[in-house]
Amino acid sequence: MDVAVVGVGYVGLVTGAGLARVGHKVVCVDVDEGKISNLNKGLISIFEPGLDELVRAGLGEGSLTFSTDLNEAVEASDIIFICVGTPSDENGAADLSFVKEVAKGIARAIDRYKIIVNKSTVPVGTTRLVERIIEENMPHPHEFDVISNPEFLREGSAVEDFLNPDRIVIGTSSQRAIGLMTELYRPIKAPLAITDPASAEMIKYASNAFLATKVSFINAISNICDAVGADVKEVALGMGYDRRIGFEFLKAGPGWGGSCFGKDCRALIKIAEGNGYDFELLKGVIEVNEAQRELIVSKVKKLLGDLKGKRIGALGLSFKPNTDDLRDSPAISILRKLRSKGASIKAYDPAAMENAKDVLGDIEYVSDAYQTAEGSDILILLTEWDEFKWLDFQKIKSLLRKPVVLDARNCLDHSALRKMGFTYEGVGR
Ligand code: NAD
């Protein structure tokens, strides 16, 4: 099928390259000319396992192209995906200005029946809003359907998630659109959840809010574990065996981050508020998350005392492993807080250091974990990249000024480290 994907960020690029991989002809459109020119040369600006290969394969086979020309892309396509950003506005609601702008652009180029697919995370009612914008801006009347098809991929495993999703949600009442979308996704083996647009839009927000709640819940439990001498990892394991609970998203740490959870929780609170419901539970989830970042800072203070002049070695900057994305990364906000209290920072991240230079500015960036430890008063593990789990801790001990480790992700062997003479501090253990 001929497909256009508008907005070539994490979601758009993976969607475009993924659909090309399963046999469709895809043109990806973005307003960022530099990004498009690089992508046409096979140069990808984001770190995402497997994405380079997928994009290069698509370019090589001619099934994937990149363009800044929205008109041409819409004319050439039967199905057009909207994958632009929906950041928080100043009140915490979803800012739909990019979605609206794209909808207008699509409307001007519609020349026959098309399906417009909202893949961006958008509040309930946006399917109808996009429909209205298209109706109002089409120069000549043509049939079209706007549908909701939220995306659930996770950065760090986005390609795998797109090609092997847990489910595909399609929100529309149009049988014609259901038929074509089923055909589009036929090569991808996953349960199809076909529902109305409002429910599809809610499924995305409810899923992200639930996952954020799970993380905040185990973080709250970890604070009690810290106080009573229980180990939250053991608690989470024991809970996770219960199939009603499961093991996923029960990891205590510095709290959730990334571009989606915070903005989607805030947007859902606003949606609730707009409909007369005070979503107190979700407000609490956000509060617990913010407190968790403060908790890591207070743990550093407990271990080092006054932070003025103290040297901190930080392992990890991205909001989670296998990505270079720093948006709302707990590591970044914790390091900012530590720096504001007078500590100097030395950091290493396998993928996110270039991005960090724009965000964190003038800290010292080094090229491996051992250099991070060298001369530092403490080593803080902030992002659980695999390579940090297998470090030579005898060597780390000899490089640190004091053998102090704060494992903000609970991913190190605390008893082995303590036996080696480290002061080990985790979260809730
Ligand atoms: P992003 O910021 O990485 O990418 C958005 C892209 O849209 C940018 O390249 C930008 O240049 C482009 N853009 C903006 N205005 C445009 C226009 N008028 N025409 C063409 N391109 C335009 O965003 P993202 O992380 O890919 O997220 C996109 C949407 O998907 C959001 O609603 C987000 O909530 C949702 N989502 C994100 C993830 C994730 O893990 N990142 C997962 C699921 C859903």
Tab-separated table of C-alpha atoms and ligand atoms in Angstrom:
chain	number	residue	atom	x	y	z
A	1	MET	CA	0.000	0.000	0.000
A	2	ASP	CA	1.139	3.598	-0.503
A	3	VAL	CA	1.660	5.258	2.848
A	4	ALA	CA	2.789	8.693	4.044
A	5	VAL	CA	4.140	9.296	7.545
A	6	VAL	CA	4.173	12.918	8.699
A	7	GLY	CA	6.618	13.770	11.506
A	8	VAL	CA	9.841	11.781	11.451
A	9	GLY	CA	10.721	11.569	15.153
A	10	TYR	CA	11.018	8.391	17.227
A	11	VAL	CA	7.516	7.228	16.371
A	12	GLY	CA	7.363	8.438	12.752
A	13	LEU	CA	10.728	7.030	11.727
A	14	VAL	CA	10.086	3.635	13.289
A	15	THR	CA	6.560	3.530	11.826
A	16	GLY	CA	7.789	4.490	8.353
A	17	ALA	CA	10.748	2.125	8.329
A	18	GLY	CA	8.654	-0.663	9.905
A	19	LEU	CA	5.834	-0.373	7.355
A	20	ALA	CA	8.396	-0.327	4.513
A	21	ARG	CA	9.956	-3.458	6.005
A	22	VAL	CA	6.671	-5.377	5.874
A	23	GLY	CA	6.114	-4.557	2.208
A	24	HIS	CA	4.531	-1.111	1.891
A	25	LYS	CA	5.770	1.877	-0.060
A	26	VAL	CA	6.366	4.673	2.426
A	27	VAL	CA	7.260	8.336	2.142
A	28	CYS	CA	8.199	10.070	5.407
A	29	VAL	CA	7.706	13.831	5.628
A	30	ASP	CA	9.140	16.327	8.097
A	31	VAL	CA	9.519	20.106	8.252
A	32	ASP	CA	13.115	19.681	9.440
A	33	GLU	CA	15.079	19.954	6.190
A	34	GLY	CA	18.402	18.964	7.767
A	35	LYS	CA	16.875	15.790	9.206
A	36	ILE	CA	15.327	14.828	5.852
A	37	SER	CA	18.502	15.486	3.912
A	38	ASN	CA	20.486	13.324	6.372
A	39	LEU	CA	17.887	10.551	6.280
A	40	ASN	CA	18.065	10.450	2.488
A	41	LYS	CA	21.778	9.722	2.933
A	42	GLY	CA	20.956	7.001	5.478
A	43	LEU	CA	22.096	9.158	8.418
A	44	ILE	CA	19.878	8.798	11.483
A	45	SER	CA	19.949	11.385	14.245
A	46	ILE	CA	18.554	9.122	16.994
A	47	PHE	CA	20.048	6.074	18.673
A	48	GLU	CA	17.614	3.168	18.471
A	49	PRO	CA	18.744	-0.461	18.177
A	50	GLY	CA	18.073	-1.937	14.718
A	51	LEU	CA	16.719	1.293	13.218
A	52	ASP	CA	19.798	2.100	11.068
A	53	GLU	CA	19.593	-1.253	9.320
A	54	LEU	CA	15.857	-0.942	8.760
A	55	VAL	CA	16.131	2.553	7.279
A	56	ARG	CA	19.082	1.662	5.049
A	57	ALA	CA	17.296	-1.464	3.806
A	58	GLY	CA	14.194	0.577	2.946
A	59	LEU	CA	16.239	3.240	1.171
A	60	GLY	CA	18.178	0.571	-0.747
A	61	GLU	CA	15.019	-1.227	-1.899
A	62	GLY	CA	13.284	2.044	-2.762
A	63	SER	CA	10.392	1.217	-0.414
A	64	LEU	CA	11.255	4.097	1.943
A	65	THR	CA	11.834	7.704	0.936
A	66	PHE	CA	12.116	10.985	2.838
A	67	SER	CA	10.753	14.347	1.784
A	68	THR	CA	9.785	17.797	2.984
A	69	ASP	CA	6.943	17.991	0.440
A	70	LEU	CA	3.683	17.185	2.256
A	71	ASN	CA	1.513	17.818	-0.846
A	72	GLU	CA	3.339	15.313	-2.982
A	73	ALA	CA	3.381	12.741	-0.172
A	74	VAL	CA	-0.378	13.030	0.433
A	75	GLU	CA	-1.175	12.814	-3.274
A	76	ALA	CA	0.925	9.659	-3.610
A	77	SER	CA	-0.621	7.900	-0.599
A	78	ASP	CA	-3.786	6.053	0.401
A	79	ILE	CA	-3.051	6.165	4.120
A	80	ILE	CA	-1.437	9.135	5.894
A	81	PHE	CA	-0.078	8.813	9.415
A	82	ILE	CA	0.202	11.861	11.679
A	83	CYS	CA	3.183	11.260	14.001
A	84	VAL	CA	4.120	14.781	15.120
A	85	GLY	CA	4.815	15.750	18.721
A	86	THR	CA	2.039	16.634	21.200
A	87	PRO	CA	3.976	18.308	24.026
A	88	SER	CA	2.425	19.726	27.203
A	89	ASP	CA	1.168	23.291	26.942
A	90	GLU	CA	1.681	25.765	29.820
A	91	ASN	CA	-1.323	24.285	31.677
A	92	GLY	CA	-0.309	20.651	31.267
A	93	ALA	CA	-2.846	19.896	28.511
A	94	ALA	CA	-1.709	18.386	25.195
A	95	ASP	CA	-0.587	21.067	22.724
A	96	LEU	CA	-2.201	20.081	19.435
A	97	SER	CA	-0.763	22.853	17.282
A	98	PHE	CA	1.497	20.519	15.249
A	99	VAL	CA	-1.365	18.072	14.704
A	100	LYS	CA	-3.683	20.879	13.547
A	101	GLU	CA	-1.056	22.311	11.192
A	102	VAL	CA	-0.469	18.909	9.601
A	103	ALA	CA	-4.226	18.286	9.306
A	104	LYS	CA	-4.601	21.547	7.357
A	105	GLY	CA	-1.726	20.615	5.082
A	106	ILE	CA	-3.186	17.169	4.414
A	107	ALA	CA	-6.616	18.679	3.667
A	108	ARG	CA	-5.211	20.919	0.947
A	109	ALA	CA	-3.703	17.962	-0.910
A	110	ILE	CA	-6.544	15.402	-0.673
A	111	ASP	CA	-7.501	14.395	-4.214
A	112	ARG	CA	-9.305	11.080	-3.598
A	113	TYR	CA	-10.432	8.823	-0.714
A	114	LYS	CA	-7.738	8.703	1.971
A	115	ILE	CA	-7.399	7.464	5.511
A	116	ILE	CA	-5.774	9.900	7.921
A	117	VAL	CA	-4.371	8.060	10.921
A	118	ASN	CA	-3.705	9.811	14.203
A	119	LYS	CA	-0.728	7.996	15.705
A	120	SER	CA	0.356	10.907	17.890
A	121	THR	CA	-0.927	10.649	21.474
A	122	VAL	CA	-3.924	12.981	21.528
A	123	PRO	CA	-6.839	13.742	23.869
A	124	VAL	CA	-10.263	12.246	23.373
A	125	GLY	CA	-12.059	14.168	20.656
A	126	THR	CA	-9.018	14.816	18.483
A	127	THR	CA	-10.143	12.373	15.783
A	128	ARG	CA	-13.274	14.486	15.381
A	129	LEU	CA	-11.221	17.706	15.529
A	130	VAL	CA	-8.915	16.537	12.717
A	131	GLU	CA	-11.978	15.494	10.708
A	132	ARG	CA	-13.416	19.009	11.071
A	133	ILE	CA	-10.142	20.690	10.121
A	134	ILE	CA	-9.923	18.550	6.996
A	135	GLU	CA	-13.551	19.217	6.023
A	136	GLU	CA	-13.010	22.956	6.435
A	137	ASN	CA	-9.728	23.114	4.512
A	138	MET	CA	-10.337	20.746	1.578
A	139	PRO	CA	-10.491	22.806	-1.628
A	140	HIS	CA	-12.759	20.150	-3.279
A	141	PRO	CA	-14.920	17.646	-1.414
A	142	HIS	CA	-13.565	14.083	-1.307
A	143	GLU	CA	-14.370	11.138	0.910
A	144	PHE	CA	-11.948	10.478	3.748
A	145	ASP	CA	-11.788	8.820	7.165
A	146	VAL	CA	-9.841	10.008	10.196
A	147	ILE	CA	-9.006	7.200	12.601
A	148	SER	CA	-7.139	6.779	15.851
A	149	ASN	CA	-4.242	4.289	15.957
A	150	PRO	CA	-2.153	5.072	19.047
A	151	GLU	CA	1.419	3.825	19.262
A	152	PHE	CA	2.806	1.820	22.175
A	153	LEU	CA	6.458	1.357	21.162
A	154	ARG	CA	9.119	1.861	23.806
A	155	GLU	CA	12.277	3.768	23.043
A	156	GLY	CA	15.238	1.422	23.303
A	157	SER	CA	13.259	-1.451	21.768
A	158	ALA	CA	11.114	0.544	19.352
A	159	VAL	CA	11.780	-1.501	16.207
A	160	GLU	CA	11.074	-4.792	17.948
A	161	ASP	CA	7.961	-3.304	19.582
A	162	PHE	CA	6.629	-1.969	16.274
A	163	LEU	CA	7.146	-5.234	14.402
A	164	ASN	CA	5.939	-7.444	17.296
A	165	PRO	CA	3.433	-5.348	19.240
A	166	ASP	CA	1.276	-6.672	22.080
A	167	ARG	CA	-1.748	-5.271	20.247
A	168	ILE	CA	-2.755	-2.871	17.485
A	169	VAL	CA	-5.527	-0.465	18.463
A	170	ILE	CA	-7.731	0.983	15.728
A	171	GLY	CA	-10.419	3.496	16.602
A	172	THR	CA	-13.012	4.110	13.896
A	173	SER	CA	-16.566	3.261	12.946
A	174	SER	CA	-15.807	3.207	9.202
A	175	GLN	CA	-15.912	-0.325	7.769
A	176	ARG	CA	-13.955	0.881	4.753
A	177	ALA	CA	-11.138	2.179	6.983
A	178	ILE	CA	-11.183	-0.990	9.127
A	179	GLY	CA	-10.763	-3.097	5.972
A	180	LEU	CA	-7.805	-1.083	4.683
A	181	MET	CA	-6.088	-0.808	8.080
A	182	THR	CA	-6.453	-4.568	8.607
A	183	GLU	CA	-4.823	-5.069	5.206
A	184	LEU	CA	-2.028	-2.611	6.072
A	185	TYR	CA	-1.183	-4.385	9.329
A	186	ARG	CA	-1.775	-7.942	8.020
A	187	PRO	CA	1.978	-8.780	7.933
A	188	ILE	CA	2.302	-7.830	11.613
A	189	LYS	CA	1.063	-10.607	13.859
A	190	ALA	CA	-0.766	-9.045	16.798
A	191	PRO	CA	-4.288	-8.917	18.231
A	192	LEU	CA	-6.314	-6.157	16.600
A	193	ALA	CA	-8.377	-4.127	19.055
A	194	ILE	CA	-10.968	-2.383	16.901
A	195	THR	CA	-12.992	0.164	18.786
A	196	ASP	CA	-14.489	3.648	18.595
A	197	PRO	CA	-12.123	6.664	18.330
A	198	ALA	CA	-12.741	7.943	21.880
A	199	SER	CA	-11.920	4.554	23.411
A	200	ALA	CA	-8.788	4.206	21.251
A	201	GLU	CA	-7.593	7.633	22.373
A	202	MET	CA	-8.299	6.725	26.009
A	203	ILE	CA	-6.512	3.356	25.741
A	204	LYS	CA	-3.231	5.156	25.088
A	205	TYR	CA	-3.540	7.602	28.004
A	206	ALA	CA	-4.878	4.952	30.367
A	207	SER	CA	-2.003	2.593	29.483
A	208	ASN	CA	0.711	5.181	30.099
A	209	ALA	CA	-0.959	6.425	33.282
A	210	PHE	CA	-1.247	2.850	34.569
A	211	LEU	CA	2.424	2.093	33.862
A	212	ALA	CA	3.485	5.327	35.580
A	213	THR	CA	1.266	4.355	38.529
A	214	LYS	CA	2.953	0.956	38.799
A	215	VAL	CA	6.405	2.559	38.958
A	216	SER	CA	5.310	5.182	41.482
A	217	PHE	CA	3.636	2.474	43.543
A	218	ILE	CA	6.804	0.389	43.853
A	219	ASN	CA	8.808	3.557	44.562
A	220	ALA	CA	6.431	4.397	47.408
A	221	ILE	CA	6.822	0.828	48.686
A	222	SER	CA	10.626	1.204	48.394
A	223	ASN	CA	10.527	4.174	50.749
A	224	ILE	CA	8.799	2.038	53.364
A	225	CYS	CA	11.279	-0.800	52.675
A	226	ASP	CA	14.136	1.629	53.334
A	227	ALA	CA	12.615	2.475	56.709
A	228	VAL	CA	11.736	-1.049	57.853
A	229	GLY	CA	14.762	-2.928	56.552
A	230	ALA	CA	13.028	-4.864	53.750
A	231	ASP	CA	14.494	-5.235	50.241
A	232	VAL	CA	12.172	-3.819	47.580
A	233	LYS	CA	13.706	-6.066	44.904
A	234	GLU	CA	12.665	-9.126	46.873
A	235	VAL	CA	9.260	-7.586	47.500
A	236	ALA	CA	8.758	-6.833	43.782
A	237	LEU	CA	9.835	-10.354	42.848
A	238	GLY	CA	7.440	-11.894	45.318
A	239	MET	CA	4.630	-9.671	44.065
A	240	GLY	CA	5.444	-10.257	40.413
A	241	TYR	CA	4.895	-14.021	40.575
A	242	ASP	CA	1.228	-13.191	41.037
A	243	ARG	CA	-0.058	-13.192	37.451
A	244	ARG	CA	-2.554	-10.492	38.297
A	245	ILE	CA	0.419	-8.221	39.073
A	246	GLY	CA	3.315	-9.352	36.832
A	247	PHE	CA	7.022	-8.492	37.039
A	248	GLU	CA	7.105	-5.566	34.622
A	249	PHE	CA	7.336	-1.952	35.771
A	250	LEU	CA	7.981	-2.888	39.382
A	251	LYS	CA	11.513	-1.525	39.559
A	252	ALA	CA	12.220	0.996	42.278
A	253	GLY	CA	14.614	3.777	41.326
A	254	PRO	CA	14.837	7.478	40.582
A	255	GLY	CA	11.354	7.513	39.047
A	256	TRP	CA	10.032	7.368	35.522
A	257	GLY	CA	11.036	9.799	32.814
A	258	GLY	CA	11.039	10.130	29.057
A	259	SER	CA	8.970	12.199	26.706
A	260	CYS	CA	5.634	10.483	27.314
A	261	PHE	CA	4.733	9.511	30.885
A	262	GLY	CA	4.874	12.986	32.404
A	263	LYS	CA	3.105	14.769	29.580
A	264	ASP	CA	0.487	12.039	29.150
A	265	CYS	CA	-0.281	11.878	32.885
A	266	ARG	CA	-0.652	15.668	32.978
A	267	ALA	CA	-2.828	15.621	29.854
A	268	LEU	CA	-5.069	12.911	31.345
A	269	ILE	CA	-5.458	14.931	34.556
A	270	LYS	CA	-6.526	17.880	32.370
A	271	ILE	CA	-8.949	15.731	30.347
A	272	ALA	CA	-10.473	14.509	33.628
A	273	GLU	CA	-10.620	18.048	35.020
A	274	GLY	CA	-12.346	19.294	31.852
A	275	ASN	CA	-14.996	16.642	32.449
A	276	GLY	CA	-15.553	17.394	36.099
A	277	TYR	CA	-13.422	14.614	37.595
A	278	ASP	CA	-10.508	15.289	39.931
A	279	PHE	CA	-7.957	12.547	39.116
A	280	GLU	CA	-6.305	12.687	42.554
A	281	LEU	CA	-4.713	9.262	42.175
A	282	LEU	CA	-2.736	10.334	39.111
A	283	LYS	CA	-1.702	13.604	40.764
A	284	GLY	CA	-0.258	11.473	43.556
A	285	VAL	CA	1.606	9.349	41.010
A	286	ILE	CA	3.346	12.476	39.685
A	287	GLU	CA	4.124	13.730	43.197
A	288	VAL	CA	5.703	10.410	44.190
A	289	ASN	CA	7.776	10.539	41.027
A	290	GLU	CA	9.080	14.029	41.714
A	291	ALA	CA	9.869	13.133	45.328
A	292	GLN	CA	11.892	10.149	44.133
A	293	ARG	CA	14.355	12.402	42.304
A	294	GLU	CA	14.746	14.479	45.475
A	295	LEU	CA	15.265	11.256	47.410
A	296	ILE	CA	18.321	10.380	45.301
A	297	VAL	CA	19.765	13.845	45.979
A	298	SER	CA	19.176	13.452	49.712
A	299	LYS	CA	20.847	10.033	49.621
A	300	VAL	CA	23.947	11.656	48.089
A	301	LYS	CA	23.879	14.288	50.855
A	302	LYS	CA	23.541	11.573	53.487
A	303	LEU	CA	26.572	9.771	52.036
A	304	LEU	CA	28.805	12.795	51.397
A	305	GLY	CA	27.615	15.547	53.738
A	306	ASP	CA	27.918	19.089	52.376
A	307	LEU	CA	28.107	18.830	48.584
A	308	LYS	CA	30.221	21.956	48.044
A	309	GLY	CA	33.424	20.934	46.278
A	310	LYS	CA	32.440	17.232	46.165
A	311	ARG	CA	33.175	15.313	42.970
A	312	ILE	CA	30.412	13.121	41.610
A	313	GLY	CA	30.913	10.412	39.022
A	314	ALA	CA	27.662	9.724	37.154
A	315	LEU	CA	26.971	6.599	35.119
A	316	GLY	CA	24.154	7.121	32.634
A	317	LEU	CA	22.324	10.195	31.396
A	318	SER	CA	19.532	8.936	29.124
A	319	PHE	CA	16.113	8.366	30.691
A	320	LYS	CA	16.537	4.630	30.170
A	321	PRO	CA	19.084	2.288	28.559
A	322	ASN	CA	19.445	1.759	24.797
A	323	THR	CA	18.363	5.256	23.870
A	324	ASP	CA	20.027	8.648	23.600
A	325	ASP	CA	16.793	10.407	24.579
A	326	LEU	CA	17.203	12.824	27.489
A	327	ARG	CA	13.669	14.179	27.579
A	328	ASP	CA	12.598	14.357	31.237
A	329	SER	CA	15.482	12.067	32.191
A	330	PRO	CA	15.729	11.552	35.982
A	331	ALA	CA	19.538	11.501	35.581
A	332	ILE	CA	19.555	15.005	34.140
A	333	SER	CA	17.287	16.511	36.791
A	334	ILE	CA	19.220	14.802	39.618
A	335	LEU	CA	22.581	16.000	38.272
A	336	ARG	CA	21.238	19.537	37.898
A	337	LYS	CA	20.126	19.502	41.541
A	338	LEU	CA	23.503	18.151	42.703
A	339	ARG	CA	25.363	20.756	40.679
A	340	SER	CA	23.232	23.548	42.127
A	341	LYS	CA	24.366	22.410	45.589
A	342	GLY	CA	28.004	22.945	44.677
A	343	ALA	CA	29.089	19.465	43.512
A	344	SER	CA	31.149	19.037	40.355
A	345	ILE	CA	30.006	16.355	37.922
A	346	LYS	CA	31.871	13.933	35.709
A	347	ALA	CA	29.606	11.756	33.553
A	348	TYR	CA	29.608	8.952	31.048
A	349	ASP	CA	26.768	7.562	28.944
A	350	PRO	CA	27.171	5.070	26.074
A	351	ALA	CA	24.881	7.013	23.710
A	352	ALA	CA	23.545	10.257	25.150
A	353	MET	CA	26.623	12.420	25.784
A	354	GLU	CA	26.357	14.529	22.632
A	355	ASN	CA	22.729	15.348	23.445
A	356	ALA	CA	23.658	15.996	27.086
A	357	LYS	CA	26.095	18.724	26.090
A	358	ASP	CA	23.139	20.799	24.856
A	359	VAL	CA	21.025	20.056	27.921
A	360	LEU	CA	23.437	19.939	30.868
A	361	GLY	CA	26.214	22.112	29.488
A	362	ASP	CA	29.539	22.404	31.208
A	363	ILE	CA	30.090	19.250	33.197
A	364	GLU	CA	33.017	16.944	32.466
A	365	TYR	CA	32.212	14.202	29.927
A	366	VAL	CA	34.488	11.165	29.880
A	367	SER	CA	34.692	8.174	27.607
A	368	ASP	CA	34.142	5.253	29.958
A	369	ALA	CA	32.879	4.244	33.391
A	370	TYR	CA	36.357	3.921	34.901
A	371	GLN	CA	37.250	7.505	34.025
A	372	THR	CA	33.999	8.520	35.699
A	373	ALA	CA	35.146	6.867	38.914
A	374	GLU	CA	38.655	8.328	38.829
A	375	GLY	CA	39.077	10.861	41.635
A	376	SER	CA	35.328	10.969	42.429
A	377	ASP	CA	33.897	10.983	45.958
A	378	ILE	CA	30.980	8.804	44.885
A	379	LEU	CA	29.851	6.796	41.881
A	380	ILE	CA	26.133	7.117	41.099
A	381	LEU	CA	24.495	4.700	38.695
A	382	LEU	CA	21.591	6.603	37.170
A	383	THR	CA	20.689	4.628	34.024
A	384	GLU	CA	20.875	0.839	33.937
A	385	TRP	CA	22.849	0.314	30.721
A	386	ASP	CA	23.998	-3.337	30.583
A	387	GLU	CA	27.679	-2.406	30.474
A	388	PHE	CA	27.422	-0.837	33.972
A	389	LYS	CA	26.321	-4.143	35.472
A	390	TRP	CA	29.559	-5.923	34.569
A	391	LEU	CA	32.213	-3.412	35.602
A	392	ASP	CA	35.429	-4.423	37.385
A	393	PHE	CA	34.537	-3.048	40.799
A	394	GLN	CA	37.996	-3.766	42.241
A	395	LYS	CA	39.311	-1.342	39.644
A	396	ILE	CA	36.493	1.124	40.378
A	397	LYS	CA	37.390	0.949	44.079
A	398	SER	CA	41.005	1.763	43.377
A	399	LEU	CA	40.008	4.752	41.229
A	400	LEU	CA	37.437	6.340	43.545
A	401	ARG	CA	38.574	8.719	46.301
A	402	LYS	CA	36.198	6.911	48.631
A	403	PRO	CA	34.559	3.546	47.899
A	404	VAL	CA	30.996	4.835	47.826
A	405	VAL	CA	28.379	3.641	45.313
A	406	LEU	CA	24.820	4.903	45.003
A	407	ASP	CA	22.947	2.429	42.835
A	408	ALA	CA	19.858	4.456	41.916
A	409	ARG	CA	18.628	1.598	39.688
A	410	ASN	CA	19.182	-1.314	42.105
A	411	CYS	CA	21.014	-3.202	39.372
A	412	LEU	CA	24.296	-4.022	41.157
A	413	ASP	CA	25.077	-6.905	43.507
A	414	HIS	CA	24.877	-5.084	46.833
A	415	SER	CA	26.205	-7.905	48.983
A	416	ALA	CA	29.249	-8.446	46.719
A	417	LEU	CA	30.003	-4.728	46.738
A	418	ARG	CA	29.661	-4.503	50.523
A	419	LYS	CA	31.975	-7.508	50.901
A	420	MET	CA	34.508	-5.677	48.723
A	421	GLY	CA	34.444	-2.788	51.183
A	422	PHE	CA	32.119	-0.415	49.363
A	423	THR	CA	29.595	1.746	51.126
A	424	TYR	CA	26.586	0.709	49.020
A	425	GLU	CA	23.315	2.574	48.944
A	426	GLY	CA	20.394	1.463	46.804
A	427	VAL	CA	16.735	2.425	46.649
A	428	GLY	CA	14.585	0.570	49.159
A	429	ARG	CA	17.146	-2.134	50.001
B	1	NAD	P1	9.491	13.730	18.164
B	1	NAD	O1	9.553	15.048	18.820
B	1	NAD	O2	10.653	12.785	18.265
B	1	NAD	O3	9.166	13.913	16.613
B	1	NAD	C1	8.195	14.762	16.096
B	1	NAD	C2	8.595	15.134	14.674
B	1	NAD	O4	7.544	15.859	14.074
B	1	NAD	C3	9.838	16.027	14.601
B	1	NAD	O5	10.793	15.461	13.718
B	1	NAD	C4	9.300	17.351	14.047
B	1	NAD	O6	10.236	18.042	13.230
B	1	NAD	C5	8.109	16.858	13.239
B	1	NAD	N1	7.131	17.897	12.927
B	1	NAD	C6	6.640	18.890	13.724
B	1	NAD	N2	5.766	19.645	13.029
B	1	NAD	C7	5.665	19.106	11.788
B	1	NAD	C8	4.924	19.434	10.620
B	1	NAD	N3	4.081	20.472	10.614
B	1	NAD	N4	5.084	18.674	9.527
B	1	NAD	C9	5.941	17.635	9.523
B	1	NAD	N5	6.682	17.276	10.594
B	1	NAD	C10	6.538	18.009	11.715
B	1	NAD	O7	8.183	13.016	18.740
B	1	NAD	P2	7.947	11.461	19.065
B	1	NAD	O8	8.672	11.080	20.320
B	1	NAD	O9	8.143	10.659	17.832
B	1	NAD	O10	6.392	11.496	19.436
B	1	NAD	C11	5.396	11.727	18.452
B	1	NAD	C12	4.034	11.393	19.056
B	1	NAD	O11	3.983	9.998	19.374
B	1	NAD	C13	3.713	12.116	20.360
B	1	NAD	O12	2.350	12.403	20.420
B	1	NAD	C14	4.081	11.103	21.420
B	1	NAD	O13	3.367	11.290	22.614
B	1	NAD	C15	3.686	9.810	20.758
B	1	NAD	N6	4.417	8.624	21.230
B	1	NAD	C16	5.746	8.705	21.488
B	1	NAD	C17	6.430	7.568	21.910
B	1	NAD	C18	7.908	7.626	22.241
B	1	NAD	O14	8.389	6.690	22.865
B	1	NAD	N7	8.632	8.641	21.831
B	1	NAD	C19	5.757	6.348	22.057
B	1	NAD	C20	4.392	6.302	21.740
B	1	NAD	C21	3.734	7.452	21.331
